[in-house]
JSON list of C-alpha atoms in Angstrom, two decimals:
[
{"chain": "Z", "resi": 9, "resn": "MET", "atom": "CA", "xyz": [-64.07, -24.18, -27.71]},
{"chain": "Z", "resi": 10, "resn": "ASN", "atom": "CA", "xyz": [-64.55, -25.66, -24.27]},
{"chain": "Z", "resi": 11, "resn": "THR", "atom": "CA", "xyz": [-66.73, -23.90, -21.74]},
{"chain": "Z", "resi": 12, "resn": "THR", "atom": "CA", "xyz": [-67.48, -24.78, -18.17]},
{"chain": "Z", "resi": 13, "resn": "THR", "atom": "CA", "xyz": [-70.67, -23.83, -16.39]},
{"chain": "Z", "resi": 14, "resn": "LEU", "atom": "CA", "xyz": [-70.37, -23.19, -12.69]},
{"chain": "Z", "resi": 15, "resn": "GLN", "atom": "CA", "xyz": [-73.53, -23.21, -10.61]},
{"chain": "Z", "resi": 16, "resn": "ARG", "atom": "CA", "xyz": [-73.99, -22.60, -6.93]},
{"chain": "Z", "resi": 17, "resn": "SER", "atom": "CA", "xyz": [-77.28, -22.86, -5.13]},
{"chain": "Z", "resi": 18, "resn": "ARG", "atom": "CA", "xyz": [-77.90, -20.49, -2.26]},
{"chain": "Z", "resi": 19, "resn": "SER", "atom": "CA", "xyz": [-80.47, -20.67, 0.47]},
{"chain": "Z", "resi": 20, "resn": "SER", "atom": "CA", "xyz": [-82.52, -17.52, 0.96]},
{"chain": "Z", "resi": 21, "resn": "THR", "atom": "CA", "xyz": [-81.01, -16.91, 4.43]},
{"chain": "Z", "resi": 22, "resn": "GLU", "atom": "CA", "xyz": [-77.38, -17.25, 3.36]},
{"chain": "Z", "resi": 23, "resn": "ALA", "atom": "CA", "xyz": [-75.54, -13.90, 3.26]},
{"chain": "Z", "resi": 24, "resn": "LEU", "atom": "CA", "xyz": [-73.38, -13.09, 0.30]},
{"chain": "Z", "resi": 25, "resn": "LEU", "atom": "CA", "xyz": [-69.83, -11.89, 0.66]},
{"chain": "Z", "resi": 26, "resn": "SER", "atom": "CA", "xyz": [-70.88, -8.61, -0.95]},
{"chain": "Z", "resi": 27, "resn": "ASP", "atom": "CA", "xyz": [-73.55, -8.18, 1.75]},
{"chain": "Z", "resi": 28, "resn": "ARG", "atom": "CA", "xyz": [-70.78, -7.89, 4.33]},
{"chain": "Z", "resi": 29, "resn": "PHE", "atom": "CA", "xyz": [-68.95, -5.24, 2.31]},
{"chain": "Z", "resi": 30, "resn": "TYR", "atom": "CA", "xyz": [-72.00, -3.15, 1.53]},
{"chain": "Z", "resi": 31, "resn": "HIS", "atom": "CA", "xyz": [-73.77, -3.72, 4.87]},
{"chain": "Z", "resi": 32, "resn": "ARG", "atom": "CA", "xyz": [-77.05, -4.66, 3.40]},
{"chain": "Z", "resi": 33, "resn": "THR", "atom": "CA", "xyz": [-79.32, -7.52, 4.17]},
{"chain": "Z", "resi": 34, "resn": "PRO", "atom": "CA", "xyz": [-81.17, -9.52, 1.57]},
{"chain": "Z", "resi": 35, "resn": "GLU", "atom": "CA", "xyz": [-84.71, -8.37, 1.06]},
{"chain": "Z", "resi": 36, "resn": "ARG", "atom": "CA", "xyz": [-87.39, -10.93, 1.66]},
{"chain": "Z", "resi": 37, "resn": "SER", "atom": "CA", "xyz": [-89.66, -11.45, -1.27]},
{"chain": "Z", "resi": 38, "resn": "SER", "atom": "CA", "xyz": [-92.50, -13.80, -1.96]},
{"chain": "Z", "resi": 39, "resn": "GLN", "atom": "CA", "xyz": [-91.07, -14.40, -5.42]},
{"chain": "Z", "resi": 40, "resn": "VAL", "atom": "CA", "xyz": [-88.22, -16.85, -5.77]},
{"chain": "Z", "resi": 41, "resn": "PRO", "atom": "CA", "xyz": [-85.47, -15.31, -7.88]},
{"chain": "Z", "resi": 42, "resn": "PRO", "atom": "CA", "xyz": [-84.43, -17.39, -10.85]},
{"chain": "Z", "resi": 43, "resn": "LYS", "atom": "CA", "xyz": [-81.22, -19.35, -10.46]},
{"chain": "Z", "resi": 44, "resn": "LEU", "atom": "CA", "xyz": [-78.78, -18.00, -12.99]},
{"chain": "Z", "resi": 45, "resn": "PRO", "atom": "CA", "xyz": [-75.77, -20.09, -13.87]},
{"chain": "Z", "resi": 46, "resn": "THR", "atom": "CA", "xyz": [-72.42, -18.37, -14.05]},
{"chain": "Z", "resi": 47, "resn": "THR", "atom": "CA", "xyz": [-70.64, -19.25, -17.25]},
{"chain": "Z", "resi": 48, "resn": "MET", "atom": "CA", "xyz": [-66.92, -18.81, -17.53]},
{"chain": "Z", "resi": 49, "resn": "GLU", "atom": "CA", "xyz": [-64.77, -19.30, -20.57]},
{"chain": "Z", "resi": 50, "resn": "ALA", "atom": "CA", "xyz": [-62.44, -22.15, -19.72]},
{"chain": "Z", "resi": 51, "resn": "ASP", "atom": "CA", "xyz": [-60.19, -21.71, -22.77]},
{"chain": "Z", "resi": 52, "resn": "CYS", "atom": "CA", "xyz": [-59.25, -18.06, -23.37]},
{"chain": "Z", "resi": 53, "resn": "ARG", "atom": "CA", "xyz": [-57.17, -17.94, -26.52]},
{"chain": "Z", "resi": 54, "resn": "LEU", "atom": "CA", "xyz": [-55.42, -14.57, -26.12]},
{"chain": "Z", "resi": 55, "resn": "VAL", "atom": "CA", "xyz": [-55.52, -12.09, -23.26]},
{"chain": "Z", "resi": 56, "resn": "ILE", "atom": "CA", "xyz": [-53.56, -8.83, -23.53]},
{"chain": "Z", "resi": 57, "resn": "PRO", "atom": "CA", "xyz": [-53.49, -6.55, -20.46]},
{"chain": "Z", "resi": 58, "resn": "PHE", "atom": "CA", "xyz": [-54.65, -2.95, -20.88]},
{"chain": "Z", "resi": 59, "resn": "SER", "atom": "CA", "xyz": [-54.51, -0.61, -17.87]},
{"chain": "Z", "resi": 60, "resn": "GLU", "atom": "CA", "xyz": [-56.43, -2.32, -15.04]},
{"chain": "Z", "resi": 61, "resn": "GLY", "atom": "CA", "xyz": [-58.30, -4.54, -17.50]},
{"chain": "Z", "resi": 62, "resn": "SER", "atom": "CA", "xyz": [-57.47, -6.55, -20.56]},
{"chain": "Z", "resi": 63, "resn": "PHE", "atom": "CA", "xyz": [-58.53, -7.32, -24.10]},
{"chain": "Z", "resi": 64, "resn": "VAL", "atom": "CA", "xyz": [-59.73, -10.90, -24.48]},
{"chain": "Z", "resi": 65, "resn": "PHE", "atom": "CA", "xyz": [-59.78, -12.41, -27.97]},
{"chain": "Z", "resi": 66, "resn": "GLU", "atom": "CA", "xyz": [-62.03, -15.45, -28.38]},
{"chain": "Z", "resi": 67, "resn": "SER", "atom": "CA", "xyz": [-59.73, -16.84, -31.02]},
{"chain": "Z", "resi": 68, "resn": "THR", "atom": "CA", "xyz": [-56.07, -16.13, -31.50]},
{"chain": "Z", "resi": 69, "resn": "PRO", "atom": "CA", "xyz": [-55.46, -13.48, -34.17]},
{"chain": "Z", "resi": 70, "resn": "ASP", "atom": "CA", "xyz": [-52.91, -14.25, -36.87]},
{"chain": "Z", "resi": 71, "resn": "ASP", "atom": "CA", "xyz": [-49.28, -14.05, -35.74]},
{"chain": "Z", "resi": 72, "resn": "TRP", "atom": "CA", "xyz": [-48.48, -11.07, -37.97]},
{"chain": "Z", "resi": 73, "resn": "ILE", "atom": "CA", "xyz": [-50.99, -8.78, -36.18]},
{"chain": "Z", "resi": 74, "resn": "VAL", "atom": "CA", "xyz": [-50.36, -9.80, -32.54]},
{"chain": "Z", "resi": 75, "resn": "PRO", "atom": "CA", "xyz": [-47.34, -7.45, -32.05]},
{"chain": "Z", "resi": 76, "resn": "MET", "atom": "CA", "xyz": [-49.47, -4.51, -33.24]},
{"chain": "Z", "resi": 77, "resn": "LEU", "atom": "CA", "xyz": [-52.26, -5.42, -30.81]},
{"chain": "Z", "resi": 78, "resn": "GLN", "atom": "CA", "xyz": [-49.71, -5.68, -28.00]},
{"chain": "Z", "resi": 79, "resn": "LYS", "atom": "CA", "xyz": [-48.30, -2.23, -28.86]},
{"chain": "Z", "resi": 80, "resn": "VAL", "atom": "CA", "xyz": [-51.80, -0.72, -28.64]},
{"chain": "Z", "resi": 81, "resn": "CYS", "atom": "CA", "xyz": [-52.39, -2.42, -25.30]},
{"chain": "Z", "resi": 82, "resn": "GLU", "atom": "CA", "xyz": [-49.01, -1.29, -23.91]},
{"chain": "Z", "resi": 83, "resn": "LEU", "atom": "CA", "xyz": [-50.31, 2.27, -24.15]},
{"chain": "Z", "resi": 84, "resn": "GLY", "atom": "CA", "xyz": [-52.76, 1.40, -21.38]},
{"chain": "Z", "resi": 85, "resn": "SER", "atom": "CA", "xyz": [-49.90, 1.47, -18.88]},
{"chain": "Z", "resi": 86, "resn": "LEU", "atom": "CA", "xyz": [-49.16, 5.16, -19.49]},
{"chain": "Z", "resi": 87, "resn": "PRO", "atom": "CA", "xyz": [-49.88, 7.20, -16.34]},
{"chain": "Z", "resi": 88, "resn": "PRO", "atom": "CA", "xyz": [-51.65, 10.56, -16.30]},
{"chain": "Z", "resi": 89, "resn": "ASN", "atom": "CA", "xyz": [-49.28, 13.33, -17.44]},
{"chain": "Z", "resi": 90, "resn": "TRP", "atom": "CA", "xyz": [-47.16, 10.68, -19.22]},
{"chain": "Z", "resi": 91, "resn": "ASN", "atom": "CA", "xyz": [-45.60, 13.35, -21.45]},
{"chain": "Z", "resi": 92, "resn": "SER", "atom": "CA", "xyz": [-45.06, 15.92, -18.64]},
{"chain": "Z", "resi": 93, "resn": "TYR", "atom": "CA", "xyz": [-47.43, 18.29, -20.49]},
{"chain": "Z", "resi": 94, "resn": "GLY", "atom": "CA", "xyz": [-50.68, 17.02, -19.01]},
{"chain": "Z", "resi": 95, "resn": "GLY", "atom": "CA", "xyz": [-51.09, 14.05, -21.35]},
{"chain": "Z", "resi": 96, "resn": "GLN", "atom": "CA", "xyz": [-54.23, 12.04, -20.58]},
{"chain": "Z", "resi": 97, "resn": "ARG", "atom": "CA", "xyz": [-54.26, 8.31, -20.07]},
{"chain": "Z", "resi": 98, "resn": "ILE", "atom": "CA", "xyz": [-55.25, 6.40, -23.18]},
{"chain": "Z", "resi": 99, "resn": "HIS", "atom": "CA", "xyz": [-59.00, 5.90, -23.16]},
{"chain": "Z", "resi": 100, "resn": "PRO", "atom": "CA", "xyz": [-59.90, 2.19, -23.36]},
{"chain": "Z", "resi": 101, "resn": "GLU", "atom": "CA", "xyz": [-62.59, 2.84, -25.96]},
{"chain": "Z", "resi": 102, "resn": "ASN", "atom": "CA", "xyz": [-59.97, 4.47, -28.22]},
{"chain": "Z", "resi": 103, "resn": "ALA", "atom": "CA", "xyz": [-57.71, 1.45, -27.80]},
{"chain": "Z", "resi": 104, "resn": "MET", "atom": "CA", "xyz": [-60.65, -0.80, -28.68]},
{"chain": "Z", "resi": 105, "resn": "ALA", "atom": "CA", "xyz": [-61.30, 1.30, -31.82]},
{"chain": "Z", "resi": 106, "resn": "ALA", "atom": "CA", "xyz": [-57.61, 0.97, -32.80]},
{"chain": "Z", "resi": 107, "resn": "VAL", "atom": "CA", "xyz": [-57.66, -2.80, -32.26]},
{"chain": "Z", "resi": 108, "resn": "THR", "atom": "CA", "xyz": [-60.90, -3.10, -34.26]},
{"chain": "Z", "resi": 109, "resn": "LEU", "atom": "CA", "xyz": [-59.48, -1.02, -37.08]},
{"chain": "Z", "resi": 110, "resn": "LEU", "atom": "CA", "xyz": [-56.26, -3.05, -37.22]},
{"chain": "Z", "resi": 111, "resn": "LEU", "atom": "CA", "xyz": [-58.07, -6.39, -37.17]},
{"chain": "Z", "resi": 112, "resn": "ASN", "atom": "CA", "xyz": [-60.66, -5.43, -39.78]},
{"chain": "Z", "resi": 113, "resn": "LEU", "atom": "CA", "xyz": [-58.73, -3.32, -42.26]},
{"chain": "Z", "resi": 114, "resn": "LEU", "atom": "CA", "xyz": [-55.17, -4.64, -42.40]},
{"chain": "Z", "resi": 115, "resn": "SER", "atom": "CA", "xyz": [-53.94, -7.71, -44.21]},
{"chain": "Z", "resi": 116, "resn": "PRO", "atom": "CA", "xyz": [-50.69, -9.66, -43.78]},
{"chain": "Z", "resi": 117, "resn": "ASP", "atom": "CA", "xyz": [-49.21, -7.96, -46.88]},
{"chain": "Z", "resi": 118, "resn": "ASP", "atom": "CA", "xyz": [-49.71, -4.44, -45.51]},
{"chain": "Z", "resi": 119, "resn": "PRO", "atom": "CA", "xyz": [-46.92, -2.49, -43.85]},
{"chain": "Z", "resi": 120, "resn": "LEU", "atom": "CA", "xyz": [-47.60, -2.18, -40.15]},
{"chain": "Z", "resi": 121, "resn": "PRO", "atom": "CA", "xyz": [-48.12, 1.29, -38.69]},
{"chain": "Z", "resi": 122, "resn": "SER", "atom": "CA", "xyz": [-46.32, 2.99, -35.87]},
{"chain": "Z", "resi": 123, "resn": "VAL", "atom": "CA", "xyz": [-48.57, 3.18, -32.80]},
{"chain": "Z", "resi": 124, "resn": "VAL", "atom": "CA", "xyz": [-48.29, 6.51, -30.99]},
{"chain": "Z", "resi": 125, "resn": "PRO", "atom": "CA", "xyz": [-50.22, 7.84, -27.97]},
{"chain": "Z", "resi": 126, "resn": "THR", "atom": "CA", "xyz": [-51.80, 11.28, -28.25]},
{"chain": "Z", "resi": 127, "resn": "SER", "atom": "CA", "xyz": [-51.98, 13.76, -25.40]},
{"chain": "Z", "resi": 128, "resn": "ARG", "atom": "CA", "xyz": [-55.81, 13.77, -25.59]},
{"chain": "Z", "resi": 129, "resn": "GLY", "atom": "CA", "xyz": [-56.08, 10.07, -24.73]},
{"chain": "Z", "resi": 130, "resn": "GLY", "atom": "CA", "xyz": [-56.25, 8.89, -28.32]},
{"chain": "Z", "resi": 131, "resn": "ILE", "atom": "CA", "xyz": [-54.07, 6.71, -30.49]},
{"chain": "Z", "resi": 132, "resn": "LEU", "atom": "CA", "xyz": [-52.31, 7.68, -33.70]},
{"chain": "Z", "resi": 133, "resn": "LEU", "atom": "CA", "xyz": [-51.61, 5.02, -36.31]},
{"chain": "Z", "resi": 134, "resn": "GLU", "atom": "CA", "xyz": [-49.07, 6.24, -38.84]},
{"chain": "Z", "resi": 135, "resn": "TRP", "atom": "CA", "xyz": [-47.43, 4.88, -41.94]},
{"chain": "Z", "resi": 136, "resn": "HIS", "atom": "CA", "xyz": [-44.40, 6.52, -43.58]},
{"chain": "Z", "resi": 137, "resn": "GLU", "atom": "CA", "xyz": [-43.72, 4.23, -46.53]},
{"chain": "Z", "resi": 138, "resn": "GLY", "atom": "CA", "xyz": [-42.56, 4.85, -50.09]},
{"chain": "Z", "resi": 139, "resn": "GLY", "atom": "CA", "xyz": [-42.79, 8.65, -49.84]},
{"chain": "Z", "resi": 140, "resn": "ILE", "atom": "CA", "xyz": [-46.34, 8.48, -48.51]},
{"chain": "Z", "resi": 141, "resn": "ASP", "atom": "CA", "xyz": [-47.44, 9.62, -45.07]},
{"chain": "Z", "resi": 142, "resn": "LEU", "atom": "CA", "xyz": [-50.76, 8.31, -43.78]},
{"chain": "Z", "resi": 143, "resn": "GLU", "atom": "CA", "xyz": [-51.90, 9.18, -40.29]},
{"chain": "Z", "resi": 144, "resn": "ILE", "atom": "CA", "xyz": [-55.08, 8.01, -38.60]},
{"chain": "Z", "resi": 145, "resn": "ASP", "atom": "CA", "xyz": [-55.72, 9.82, -35.33]},
{"chain": "Z", "resi": 146, "resn": "ILE", "atom": "CA", "xyz": [-58.29, 7.88, -33.31]},
{"chain": "Z", "resi": 147, "resn": "ARG", "atom": "CA", "xyz": [-59.81, 10.59, -31.15]},
{"chain": "Z", "resi": 148, "resn": "SER", "atom": "CA", "xyz": [-62.86, 8.55, -30.16]},
{"chain": "Z", "resi": 149, "resn": "PRO", "atom": "CA", "xyz": [-64.52, 5.38, -31.44]},
{"chain": "Z", "resi": 150, "resn": "SER", "atom": "CA", "xyz": [-66.54, 7.51, -33.86]},
{"chain": "Z", "resi": 151, "resn": "TRP", "atom": "CA", "xyz": [-63.99, 10.24, -34.65]},
{"chain": "Z", "resi": 152, "resn": "PHE", "atom": "CA", "xyz": [-61.04, 9.46, -36.90]},
{"chain": "Z", "resi": 153, "resn": "HIS", "atom": "CA", "xyz": [-58.89, 12.30, -38.21]},
{"chain": "Z", "resi": 154, "resn": "VAL", "atom": "CA", "xyz": [-57.10, 11.11, -41.37]},
{"chain": "Z", "resi": 155, "resn": "VAL", "atom": "CA", "xyz": [-54.23, 12.83, -43.19]},
{"chain": "Z", "resi": 156, "resn": "LEU", "atom": "CA", "xyz": [-52.61, 11.51, -46.37]},
{"chain": "Z", "resi": 157, "resn": "GLU", "atom": "CA", "xyz": [-49.62, 13.25, -47.96]},
{"chain": "Z", "resi": 158, "resn": "ASP", "atom": "CA", "xyz": [-47.26, 12.16, -50.73]},
{"chain": "Z", "resi": 159, "resn": "GLY", "atom": "CA", "xyz": [-45.15, 15.29, -51.39]},
{"chain": "Z", "resi": 160, "resn": "GLU", "atom": "CA", "xyz": [-47.41, 16.60, -54.16]},
{"chain": "Z", "resi": 161, "resn": "TYR", "atom": "CA", "xyz": [-50.84, 15.78, -52.83]},
{"chain": "Z", "resi": 162, "resn": "GLU", "atom": "CA", "xyz": [-52.29, 16.30, -49.35]},
{"chain": "Z", "resi": 163, "resn": "GLU", "atom": "CA", "xyz": [-55.73, 15.38, -48.12]},
{"chain": "Z", "resi": 164, "resn": "GLU", "atom": "CA", "xyz": [-57.13, 15.81, -44.65]},
{"chain": "Z", "resi": 165, "resn": "CYS", "atom": "CA", "xyz": [-60.43, 14.39, -43.47]},
{"chain": "Z", "resi": 166, "resn": "ASP", "atom": "CA", "xyz": [-61.90, 15.14, -40.07]},
{"chain": "Z", "resi": 167, "resn": "HIS", "atom": "CA", "xyz": [-64.57, 12.80, -38.68]},
{"chain": "Z", "resi": 168, "resn": "ALA", "atom": "CA", "xyz": [-63.69, 10.17, -41.28]},
{"chain": "Z", "resi": 169, "resn": "ASP", "atom": "CA", "xyz": [-65.65, 6.94, -41.26]},
{"chain": "Z", "resi": 170, "resn": "LEU", "atom": "CA", "xyz": [-64.23, 3.46, -41.82]},
{"chain": "Z", "resi": 171, "resn": "GLU", "atom": "CA", "xyz": [-64.93, 3.72, -45.55]},
{"chain": "Z", "resi": 172, "resn": "VAL", "atom": "CA", "xyz": [-62.63, 6.75, -45.85]},
{"chain": "Z", "resi": 173, "resn": "VAL", "atom": "CA", "xyz": [-59.98, 5.01, -43.76]},
{"chain": "Z", "resi": 174, "resn": "GLN", "atom": "CA", "xyz": [-60.23, 1.97, -46.05]},
{"chain": "Z", "resi": 175, "resn": "GLN", "atom": "CA", "xyz": [-59.89, 4.19, -49.15]},
{"chain": "Z", "resi": 176, "resn": "LYS", "atom": "CA", "xyz": [-56.72, 5.80, -47.81]},
{"chain": "Z", "resi": 177, "resn": "LEU", "atom": "CA", "xyz": [-55.24, 2.44, -46.90]},
{"chain": "Z", "resi": 178, "resn": "ASN", "atom": "CA", "xyz": [-56.05, 1.20, -50.41]},
{"chain": "Z", "resi": 179, "resn": "LEU", "atom": "CA", "xyz": [-54.29, 4.24, -51.87]},
{"chain": "Z", "resi": 180, "resn": "LEU", "atom": "CA", "xyz": [-51.24, 3.50, -49.71]},
{"chain": "Z", "resi": 181, "resn": "ARG", "atom": "CA", "xyz": [-51.31, -0.14, -50.84]},
{"chain": "Z", "resi": 182, "resn": "SER", "atom": "CA", "xyz": [-51.56, 0.80, -54.53]},
{"chain": "Z", "resi": 183, "resn": "ARG", "atom": "CA", "xyz": [-48.65, 3.24, -54.31]},
{"chain": "Z", "resi": 184, "resn": "LEU", "atom": "CA", "xyz": [-46.42, 0.68, -52.63]},
{"chain": "Z", "resi": 185, "resn": "LYS", "atom": "CA", "xyz": [-46.86, -1.97, -55.36]}
]
């Protein structure tokens, strides 16, 4: 991975562009501030826009997962009241939790979930495969609401951790074989 280091020396009397915007003058100090280099990544592998920001992946994820990541990031463009019932914008931290979950728990052989926004600013990942319904409602980075139903059996887990999510995905996988 190539990186480029950009450095710019500045005399103590030189005003910064931000000084003009914030109308402040540099304070004089007897201590010389350390010169900190600014490092920028010259070779970004994958950047997916989300709202006013973006998700930057240091290395390109496998091709099979990229469409899922793009679907999650597309939810960032939803405006407030996107559902005409007061739906909140998707919280970036919930999108990050969804991306993390998808990257860490899914494999290329898994069926891909539907990605659905929730009115509370969360993201719902849902699978409806082989008579099994699995829904993972990402309400916050630390709050997953998981429901698994197969017609005869139903289990609901509030505040599930990643281990519970992994167990339910494993159950889905085993039933689809």
